[in-house]
Amino acid sequence: MLAAGTRIVGKWTASNLTVERALGKGANGEVYLVRGPQGLAAMKVCDQPQDIALEWGVLGGIRPTPSFFPKPILMDDSDAPKLYFYLMEWVVGQPLSELVADLKESSLYELMSQVLQGLEELHQAGYAFCDVKAQNIIVAMKPGLKVRFVDAGGVTRFGRSVRQFTPFSDRAYWGMGTRRAEPSYDLVAFALMLICAYVIPPPQLTQWPVQERKRWLAKALRGFPEAAYIPFLQAILSNSFTDAASCLIALRRTRQAVRPAGRKAKRQKRAQGRDWTEWVMWFSLGTTAVVTSIALGSLLHVFG
Amino acid sequence: MGVKELRDKQATIRQLLIITDGCSNVGEDPVTAATQARQKTVVVNVIGIVDKGDLGKQGRSEAMSIAEAGGGMCRLVQAADLAATAQMMTHQTMQMTLQQVVNQQLLQVVGKTTEDLPPAERTKVMQLMDKLEEEVCLELVVALDTSASMREKMPLVQEAVRDLTLSLQAREGDSRVAVVAFPGNHDEMVRVVQPFSDQLDLSALESVWTARGGTPTGPAISFATRLFDELGRPNRTDNDEDSGWTDVSLQS
């Protein structure tokens, strides 16, 4: 771990950097917030120079550049301390794992929709994310909900085998498909991520046979808090979608079924109308009663 | 600067993965056997399971010596981490083997290793190596310790082998996996659970059960080395004995 205040001089770019604080730990290295000549940036440090080189190749080499991943700034080494690193845009927000429990249905929909858009963009370039999990999805809530991806270490060209994965978001671990980089690999991971964000898998799951893992998952899916999305998630898990775009269309349809915007507005209007009629009714009844009692009173007064 | 192309013809990486929780006590010396395996271009990796076993101080140091003699890696882990460790070791040793070859070639051609290259050039070399790792032919023998103390860990061992095979099947290059158990049934020291195949026979794997007898790690290593020989292609030329790698050339 690098302490705050550590100064780093890039061997090849002569950049002067100062470590501000640690941001997190990835599968193969650490990420720090550093101050450099162009202000604050995130610095990924790996023990293995090949990991730095390959991740840099993903962030800076894929065309068109995937906008959901941090923008690459520079790659360098330092001799003291001995480091292999690259600098990238600092993505501000909270990991999906930390905020998903508090999301309203509308925010959840927006979040799912953006993640799928990000996947679609990456898939268009011929690559799969291969490490779609709640810790790698960063969400900013202000000014509006905005989703970004971090940790490009797993990004793999379509057709190749997936090397960096997390068991709970790996469809092969759940006995639901191959470990090959293709759009459906990411989509299944997307559904697994959402289900496991609400119901955390027990650690001993790994020791269970595949059939029992599937049973656990089916139960977790039945308990998904937004019940309307259960059939949609189920369809993803059975590898029904071959690309993120068609998955996105299915998501929009599901949403329309949940909240039929037009009809709902009409129903509300009618409800308000009924309220008003009721008010008029009680008002007239009340008035009648008052008028009647006054009349009755004066009558009695006259005769009395 | 021109590291442009890695040419690859029938290149094969051979690995032996030993999963054990004890110390060898039958037959030949495992470190000698591992040295001989390495001479036949087989990289030997060892995973020592530390929980509830008899992998004492002696077992740990033996595991490390075997890996060192076999040019591979040694990891001491809990049984629950077996699957992830087996994946990681197979991947890293393939990477290591390729890197040795590429570094050797780079030194010959430009007098530099990959680490001496400027980062942008390094990325290109690493991307080529990554592609090569995906496409190269892999031959892997998994040798499972089936002595009595392994009984409780067997489900996790089977799961690790199944999981590793899932990853290997997804590769673009050919992968052939064989599984052997030591000790075998009755009097045999080593038993073939599954001969070299690109598919894993799950029922064969489930039939692996603990046996009576000692821990013949040395004989298992020699046995596995012979399995590679039997698989060997007649037209193969072994010109680079230390790297576990044949017939690769790097053009500048």
XYZ file of C-alpha atoms in Angstrom:
556
model
C 0.000 0.000 0.000
C 1.213 3.501 -0.800
C 0.932 6.059 1.991
C -0.718 9.437 1.440
C 1.884 11.997 0.415
C 4.111 9.484 -1.432
C 5.744 11.192 -4.396
C 6.086 9.337 -7.662
C 8.091 10.359 -10.707
C 7.218 8.700 -13.994
C 10.291 7.238 -15.675
C 9.101 7.783 -19.238
C 6.797 10.817 -19.041
C 8.597 12.617 -16.154
C 5.199 13.282 -14.550
C 5.269 14.290 -10.893
C 2.515 12.692 -8.868
C 1.525 12.819 -5.205
C -0.645 10.135 -3.632
C -3.720 11.644 -1.938
C -5.404 8.452 -0.710
C -6.304 4.869 -1.603
C -9.524 4.493 -3.591
C -9.845 0.728 -3.677
C -8.469 -2.666 -4.450
C -9.089 -4.519 -7.696
C -8.535 -8.146 -8.679
C -4.912 -7.556 -9.620
C -3.847 -4.288 -8.029
C -4.728 -1.112 -6.192
C -6.248 2.212 -7.201
C -5.158 5.537 -5.672
C -6.296 9.101 -5.968
C -3.262 11.153 -7.044
C -2.556 14.806 -7.765
C -0.684 15.339 -10.995
C 0.099 18.184 -13.381
C -3.478 18.098 -14.720
C -5.157 17.901 -11.317
C -6.694 14.889 -9.604
C -6.654 11.513 -11.314
C -7.004 7.835 -10.429
C -3.832 5.740 -10.563
C -3.976 1.963 -11.025
C -0.939 0.109 -9.722
C -0.277 -3.585 -10.445
C 2.476 -5.963 -9.354
C 2.611 -7.471 -12.825
C 3.654 -5.117 -15.632
C 1.597 -7.169 -18.096
C -1.625 -6.395 -16.201
C -0.971 -2.655 -16.495
C -0.062 -3.003 -20.164
C -3.152 -5.047 -21.037
C -5.595 -2.822 -19.143
C -4.073 0.232 -20.781
C -4.519 -1.486 -24.106
C -8.233 -1.871 -23.320
C -8.855 1.680 -22.051
C -6.892 3.388 -24.775
C -6.956 0.871 -27.599
C -10.606 -0.006 -28.191
C -12.325 1.921 -30.992
C -14.767 3.518 -30.681
C -13.582 4.415 -27.168
C -16.049 2.988 -24.627
C -17.347 6.105 -22.860
C -18.521 4.266 -19.733
C -14.944 3.383 -18.697
C -12.593 6.046 -17.258
C -10.700 8.067 -19.833
C -7.036 6.984 -19.977
C -4.427 9.686 -19.250
C -0.951 8.118 -19.272
C 0.958 4.904 -18.587
C 4.349 4.852 -16.884
C 6.743 3.104 -14.451
C 8.622 4.445 -11.490
C 11.890 3.165 -10.054
C 11.496 4.295 -6.447
C 9.073 3.040 -5.313
C 9.181 0.310 -7.991
C 5.757 0.579 -9.656
C 3.963 -0.167 -12.895
C 0.964 2.126 -13.238
C -1.369 4.102 -15.423
C -3.389 7.247 -14.804
C -7.038 7.626 -15.695
C -10.008 9.882 -15.072
C -11.246 9.755 -11.479
C -14.815 8.445 -11.593
C -16.826 9.892 -8.698
C -19.816 8.041 -7.294
C -20.850 5.089 -5.197
C -20.548 1.433 -6.171
C -23.915 -0.087 -7.053
C -23.468 -2.540 -4.165
C -23.725 0.318 -1.644
C -26.832 2.080 -2.887
C -29.014 -0.475 -4.606
C -31.086 -1.188 -1.468
C -32.297 2.440 -1.294
C -33.265 2.793 -4.956
C -36.837 3.545 -5.971
C -38.352 1.629 -8.873
C -37.809 4.545 -11.256
C -34.112 4.864 -10.329
C -33.613 1.122 -10.586
C -35.078 1.200 -14.077
C -32.825 4.112 -15.055
C -29.793 2.301 -13.648
C -30.538 -0.972 -15.465
C -31.164 0.929 -18.645
C -27.816 2.783 -18.452
C -25.814 -0.352 -17.620
C -27.310 -2.054 -20.677
C -26.497 1.000 -22.818
C -22.893 0.857 -21.587
C -22.671 -2.837 -22.383
C -24.195 -2.282 -25.811
C -21.586 0.386 -26.560
C -18.720 -1.931 -25.547
C -20.229 -4.877 -27.440
C -20.491 -2.734 -30.569
C -16.682 -2.469 -30.419
C -16.415 -6.277 -30.278
C -15.551 -6.680 -26.595
C -17.264 -8.090 -23.510
C -16.820 -6.586 -20.022
C -16.619 -10.065 -18.408
C -16.546 -8.657 -14.878
C -20.001 -7.094 -14.512
C -20.517 -6.912 -10.764
C -21.914 -4.431 -8.265
C -18.461 -3.223 -7.146
C -17.508 -2.353 -10.734
C -20.604 -0.263 -11.494
C -20.188 3.273 -10.152
C -23.327 5.371 -9.786
C -23.496 9.145 -9.326
C -26.938 10.369 -8.171
C -26.460 14.108 -8.780
C -27.356 16.017 -10.905
C -29.112 13.018 -12.472
C -28.441 9.306 -12.150
C -25.299 8.464 -14.124
C -23.687 5.028 -14.457
C -19.985 4.431 -15.149
C -17.886 1.260 -15.313
C -14.552 0.718 -13.548
C -11.928 -2.065 -13.691
C -11.277 -2.913 -17.319
C -9.056 -5.836 -16.277
C -11.576 -8.416 -17.450
C -12.492 -6.827 -20.798
C -12.043 -9.525 -23.437
C -12.418 -9.628 -27.201
C -15.472 -11.652 -28.332
C -14.679 -15.319 -28.871
C -11.851 -15.571 -26.371
C -12.010 -17.301 -23.008
C -12.855 -15.262 -19.909
C -9.825 -15.143 -17.594
C -10.689 -12.622 -14.909
C -14.054 -13.281 -13.360
C -15.841 -13.297 -10.025
C -17.627 -16.602 -9.343
C -20.964 -15.038 -8.317
C -21.218 -13.114 -11.583
C -19.826 -15.914 -13.772
C -22.557 -17.848 -15.582
C -20.372 -20.977 -15.851
C -20.098 -21.067 -12.053
C -23.908 -21.232 -11.894
C -24.037 -23.897 -14.599
C -25.739 -21.523 -17.049
C -23.387 -21.382 -20.004
C -19.802 -21.217 -21.189
C -16.946 -19.052 -19.980
C -16.481 -17.484 -23.406
C -16.583 -13.725 -24.020
C -19.834 -12.929 -25.846
C -22.717 -10.476 -25.257
C -24.831 -13.010 -23.369
C -21.983 -13.613 -20.909
C -22.263 -9.977 -19.770
C -26.067 -10.000 -19.811
C -26.286 -13.030 -17.519
C -23.741 -11.371 -15.212
C -25.923 -8.236 -15.261
C -28.945 -10.231 -14.050
C -26.849 -12.113 -11.475
C -25.491 -8.799 -10.196
C -28.985 -7.382 -9.656
C -30.308 -10.502 -7.931
C -27.251 -10.887 -5.681
C -27.290 -7.173 -4.806
C -30.508 -7.712 -2.825
C -29.901 -11.254 -1.574
C -26.217 -11.748 -0.793
C -25.064 -15.298 -1.644
C -23.764 -17.210 1.382
C -20.006 -17.936 1.252
C -20.577 -21.694 1.527
C -22.401 -21.599 -1.834
C -19.066 -22.460 -3.439
C -19.071 -25.807 -1.658
C -22.492 -26.770 -2.978
C -23.090 -28.725 -6.178
C -24.201 -26.690 -9.193
C -27.848 -27.857 -8.967
C -28.137 -26.537 -5.417
C -26.611 -23.212 -6.431
C -29.296 -22.943 -9.101
C -32.006 -23.646 -6.558
C -30.623 -20.923 -4.308
C -30.626 -18.511 -7.234
C -34.202 -19.331 -8.236
C -35.293 -18.593 -4.672
C -33.315 -15.341 -4.571
C -34.941 -14.289 -7.851
C -38.438 -14.949 -6.474
C -37.593 -12.546 -3.671
C -36.526 -9.739 -6.017
C -38.082 -6.566 -4.529
C -39.454 -5.205 -7.824
C -41.603 -8.195 -8.749
C -42.496 -6.844 -12.190
C -38.894 -7.343 -13.348
C -38.655 -10.996 -12.302
C -39.749 -12.465 -15.687
C -37.310 -10.097 -17.439
C -34.394 -11.230 -15.243
C -35.458 -14.850 -15.651
C -35.368 -14.452 -19.436
C -31.794 -13.098 -19.257
C -30.684 -15.992 -17.040
C -31.944 -18.485 -19.605
C -29.683 -16.811 -22.188
C -32.704 -15.548 -24.168
C -30.958 -12.393 -25.357
C -28.083 -12.449 -27.807
C -27.343 -8.736 -27.543
C -27.724 -5.854 -25.104
C -29.907 -3.836 -27.509
C -32.721 -6.421 -27.559
C -32.365 -6.789 -23.800
C -32.835 -3.016 -23.487
C -36.021 -3.179 -25.580
C -37.376 -5.928 -23.322
C -36.538 -3.791 -20.290
C -38.508 -0.835 -21.719
C -41.494 -3.089 -22.433
C -41.390 -4.405 -18.879
C -41.338 -0.845 -17.593
C -44.329 0.127 -19.752
C -46.290 -2.776 -18.317
C -45.406 -1.640 -14.804
C -46.279 2.021 -15.315
C -48.673 2.566 -18.221
C -48.068 6.331 -18.287
C -51.156 7.438 -20.290
C -53.765 5.329 -18.559
C -52.396 6.117 -15.140
C -52.757 9.869 -15.683
C -56.391 9.464 -16.768
C -57.171 7.330 -13.767
C -55.733 10.007 -11.526
C -57.898 12.701 -13.134
C -60.976 10.606 -12.612
C -60.028 10.059 -9.018
C -59.676 13.781 -8.465
C -63.127 14.312 -10.104
C -64.715 11.842 -7.751
C -63.218 13.658 -4.783
C -64.716 16.938 -5.928
C -68.182 15.446 -6.443
C -68.033 13.981 -3.004
C -67.114 17.355 -1.574
C -70.063 19.003 -3.366
C -72.337 16.251 -2.102
C -71.318 16.713 1.529
C -71.488 20.510 1.118
C -75.034 20.387 -0.228
C -76.106 17.858 2.384
C -74.632 20.068 5.087
C -76.244 23.192 3.695
C -79.601 21.423 3.416
C -79.364 20.296 7.013
C -78.510 23.808 8.231
C -81.230 25.447 6.149
C -83.772 22.840 7.292
C -82.911 23.295 10.955
C -83.089 27.096 10.690
C -86.450 26.785 8.955
C -87.619 24.309 11.570
C -86.340 26.583 14.331
C -88.134 29.665 13.011
C -91.287 27.675 12.486
C -91.198 26.435 16.089
C -90.423 30.015 17.188
C -93.433 31.301 15.282
C -95.741 28.699 16.803
C -94.128 28.831 20.231
C 11.492 -0.674 -32.715
C 9.798 -3.603 -34.233
C 8.369 -6.387 -32.244
C 5.598 -7.012 -34.675
C 4.737 -10.589 -34.955
C 4.849 -13.755 -32.998
C 4.756 -16.705 -35.294
C 3.297 -19.814 -33.859
C 3.391 -23.326 -35.256
C 2.029 -26.194 -33.204
C 3.389 -24.626 -30.062
C 2.435 -26.586 -26.961
C 2.630 -25.787 -23.271
C 2.740 -28.720 -20.875
C 1.803 -28.369 -17.236
C 1.475 -30.726 -14.323
C -0.702 -29.574 -11.423
C -0.302 -31.467 -8.158
C -3.024 -31.072 -5.523
C -1.946 -32.515 -2.185
C -2.380 -32.090 1.548
C 0.551 -34.133 2.742
C 4.124 -35.172 2.400
C 5.357 -37.898 0.078
C 6.319 -41.115 1.853
C 6.378 -43.800 -0.822
C 8.642 -44.371 -3.807
C 11.143 -42.080 -5.474
C 12.029 -38.549 -4.407
C 9.441 -36.080 -5.791
C 12.003 -33.281 -6.227
C 14.159 -35.483 -8.470
C 11.048 -36.506 -10.389
C 10.107 -32.824 -10.838
C 13.610 -32.010 -12.123
C 13.240 -34.763 -14.706
C 9.790 -33.517 -15.683
C 11.181 -30.039 -16.269
C 13.897 -31.471 -18.512
C 11.061 -32.840 -20.625
C 9.556 -29.321 -20.872
C 6.829 -30.001 -18.300
C 6.214 -27.173 -15.808
C 5.260 -28.524 -12.376
C 2.840 -26.548 -10.153
C 1.882 -27.558 -6.633
C -1.161 -26.593 -4.553
C -0.839 -27.577 -0.908
C -4.128 -27.672 1.005
C -3.531 -26.430 4.512
C -6.795 -27.065 6.351
C -7.276 -30.175 8.478
C -4.482 -31.992 6.724
C -1.130 -33.378 7.577
C 0.693 -30.804 5.490
C 3.183 -29.976 8.207
C 6.303 -27.910 7.966
C 7.965 -30.751 6.067
C 5.067 -31.010 3.602
C 5.118 -27.284 2.936
C 8.818 -27.164 2.259
C 8.542 -30.254 0.051
C 5.721 -28.634 -1.961
C 7.896 -25.579 -2.541
C 10.936 -27.656 -3.501
C 8.895 -29.652 -6.027
C 7.592 -26.473 -7.673
C 11.046 -24.925 -7.721
C 12.618 -28.023 -9.285
C 9.728 -28.223 -11.750
C 10.042 -24.579 -12.803
C 6.517 -23.785 -11.594
C 4.703 -22.195 -8.694
C 3.638 -23.348 -5.273
C 0.594 -22.047 -3.386
C -0.579 -23.114 0.063
C -4.337 -22.493 0.361
C -7.571 -23.421 2.130
C -9.618 -26.055 0.310
C -12.324 -23.437 -0.369
C -9.860 -21.423 -2.491
C -8.797 -24.387 -4.630
C -10.803 -23.526 -7.729
C -9.609 -19.913 -7.914
C -6.016 -20.925 -7.183
C -5.936 -23.653 -9.844
C -7.229 -21.130 -12.423
C -4.768 -18.460 -11.439
C -1.753 -20.800 -11.411
C -2.519 -22.336 -14.788
C -2.908 -18.870 -16.296
C 0.169 -17.364 -14.628
C 2.465 -20.264 -15.497
C 1.361 -20.125 -19.125
C 2.110 -16.412 -19.055
C 5.472 -17.088 -17.413
C 6.442 -19.718 -19.961
C 5.557 -17.427 -22.859
C 7.348 -14.521 -21.260
C 10.544 -16.525 -20.874
C 10.498 -17.346 -24.565
C 9.626 -13.819 -25.653
C 12.217 -12.255 -23.345
C 14.879 -14.613 -24.635
C 14.041 -13.689 -28.216
C 13.881 -9.977 -27.419
C 17.285 -10.139 -25.743
C 18.726 -11.797 -28.817
C 17.121 -9.388 -31.246
C 17.231 -5.998 -29.512
C 19.169 -6.650 -26.306
C 16.213 -5.751 -24.087
C 13.616 -7.538 -22.000
C 9.950 -6.544 -22.052
C 10.405 -4.537 -18.860
C 13.071 -2.395 -20.554
C 10.707 -1.424 -23.353
C 8.825 1.887 -23.272
C 5.260 1.323 -21.975
C 3.554 1.677 -25.367
C 5.824 -0.926 -26.981
C 5.416 -3.132 -23.952
C 1.637 -3.065 -24.385
C 2.007 -4.369 -27.932
C 4.274 -7.217 -26.819
C 1.938 -8.093 -23.927
C -1.092 -8.090 -26.229
C 0.696 -10.506 -28.533
C 1.599 -12.734 -25.602
C -1.993 -12.596 -24.409
C -3.217 -13.688 -27.824
C -0.637 -16.456 -27.905
C -1.708 -17.678 -24.480
C -5.258 -17.926 -25.776
C -4.296 -19.799 -28.926
C -1.441 -22.043 -27.849
C -2.098 -25.743 -27.320
C -2.179 -26.688 -23.631
C -1.599 -30.141 -22.227
C -2.369 -30.413 -18.539
C -2.153 -33.323 -16.139
C -3.879 -32.846 -12.800
C -2.468 -35.198 -10.168
C -4.759 -35.631 -7.163
C -3.571 -36.809 -3.780
C -6.171 -39.411 -2.742
C -4.673 -40.417 0.589
C -7.129 -40.818 3.487
C -6.810 -37.264 4.837
C -8.185 -35.879 1.543
C -11.586 -37.492 2.057
C -13.423 -34.390 3.303
C -11.846 -32.150 0.699
C -12.692 -34.345 -2.293
C -15.914 -32.487 -3.276
C -13.972 -29.213 -3.412
C -11.133 -30.851 -5.360
C -13.625 -32.247 -7.887
C -15.272 -28.835 -8.157
C -11.893 -27.185 -8.769
C -11.041 -29.610 -11.586
C -14.503 -29.179 -13.122
C -14.193 -25.410 -12.934
C -10.691 -25.380 -14.413
C -11.892 -27.519 -17.305
C -14.721 -25.039 -17.970
C -12.147 -22.308 -18.435
C -9.879 -24.402 -20.620
C -12.766 -25.499 -22.848
C -13.549 -21.850 -23.581
C -10.033 -21.203 -24.957
C -9.515 -20.735 -28.661
C -6.522 -23.072 -28.642
C -6.686 -26.805 -27.984
C -6.635 -27.926 -24.371
C -6.179 -31.510 -23.323
C -6.583 -32.465 -19.699
C -5.751 -35.763 -18.015
C -6.462 -36.580 -14.377
C -4.468 -39.068 -12.306
C -4.895 -40.102 -8.673
C -2.208 -41.159 -6.233
C -2.304 -43.641 -4.592
C -4.514 -45.632 -6.978
C -6.716 -48.603 -6.115
C -5.348 -51.684 -4.354
C -1.614 -51.937 -4.889
C -1.102 -49.465 -7.716
C 0.642 -46.224 -6.775
C -0.934 -44.120 -9.511
C -4.208 -44.551 -11.378
C -5.447 -42.781 -14.508
C -8.826 -41.260 -13.702
C -9.169 -39.736 -17.130
C -6.772 -40.045 -20.074
C -5.949 -36.903 -22.103
C -9.171 -35.467 -23.469
C -10.634 -32.113 -24.439
C -13.784 -32.973 -22.474
C -13.980 -33.735 -18.789
C -15.645 -36.994 -17.833
C -17.547 -35.851 -14.746
C -18.597 -39.340 -13.702
C -14.966 -40.501 -13.820
C -14.037 -37.545 -11.661
C -16.798 -38.329 -9.187
C -15.451 -41.857 -8.888
C -12.220 -40.468 -7.433
C -12.282 -41.507 -3.844
C -9.690 -41.712 -1.152
C -7.646 -44.889 -1.002
C -5.533 -46.675 1.549
C -1.823 -46.341 1.293
C 0.822 -43.687 1.517
C 1.384 -40.579 -0.555
C 3.490 -41.558 -3.602
C 4.044 -38.012 -4.947
C 7.330 -38.872 -6.704
C 5.925 -41.838 -8.626
C 2.907 -39.693 -9.584
C 5.157 -37.021 -11.122
C 7.116 -39.633 -13.113
C 3.885 -41.268 -14.219
C 2.467 -37.934 -15.424
C 5.700 -37.150 -17.299
C 5.362 -40.455 -19.163
C 1.742 -39.586 -20.020
C 3.003 -36.469 -21.828
C 5.603 -38.571 -23.659
C 2.955 -40.995 -24.846
C 0.897 -38.080 -26.125
C 3.954 -36.513 -27.760
C 3.910 -35.955 -31.468
C 6.619 -37.705 -33.488
C 7.546 -34.567 -35.477
C 8.135 -32.420 -32.426
C 11.546 -30.816 -31.984
C 12.471 -29.976 -28.445
C 14.999 -27.200 -28.795
C 14.301 -25.192 -25.693
C 14.326 -27.489 -22.742
C 14.040 -25.061 -19.884
C 11.027 -23.090 -20.923
C 8.471 -25.834 -21.399
C 7.905 -24.487 -24.840
C 8.712 -25.501 -28.384
C 8.806 -24.040 -31.860
C 8.087 -20.385 -31.313
C 9.922 -17.648 -33.050
C 9.653 -13.943 -32.613
C 10.279 -11.855 -35.680
C 11.493 -8.319 -35.529
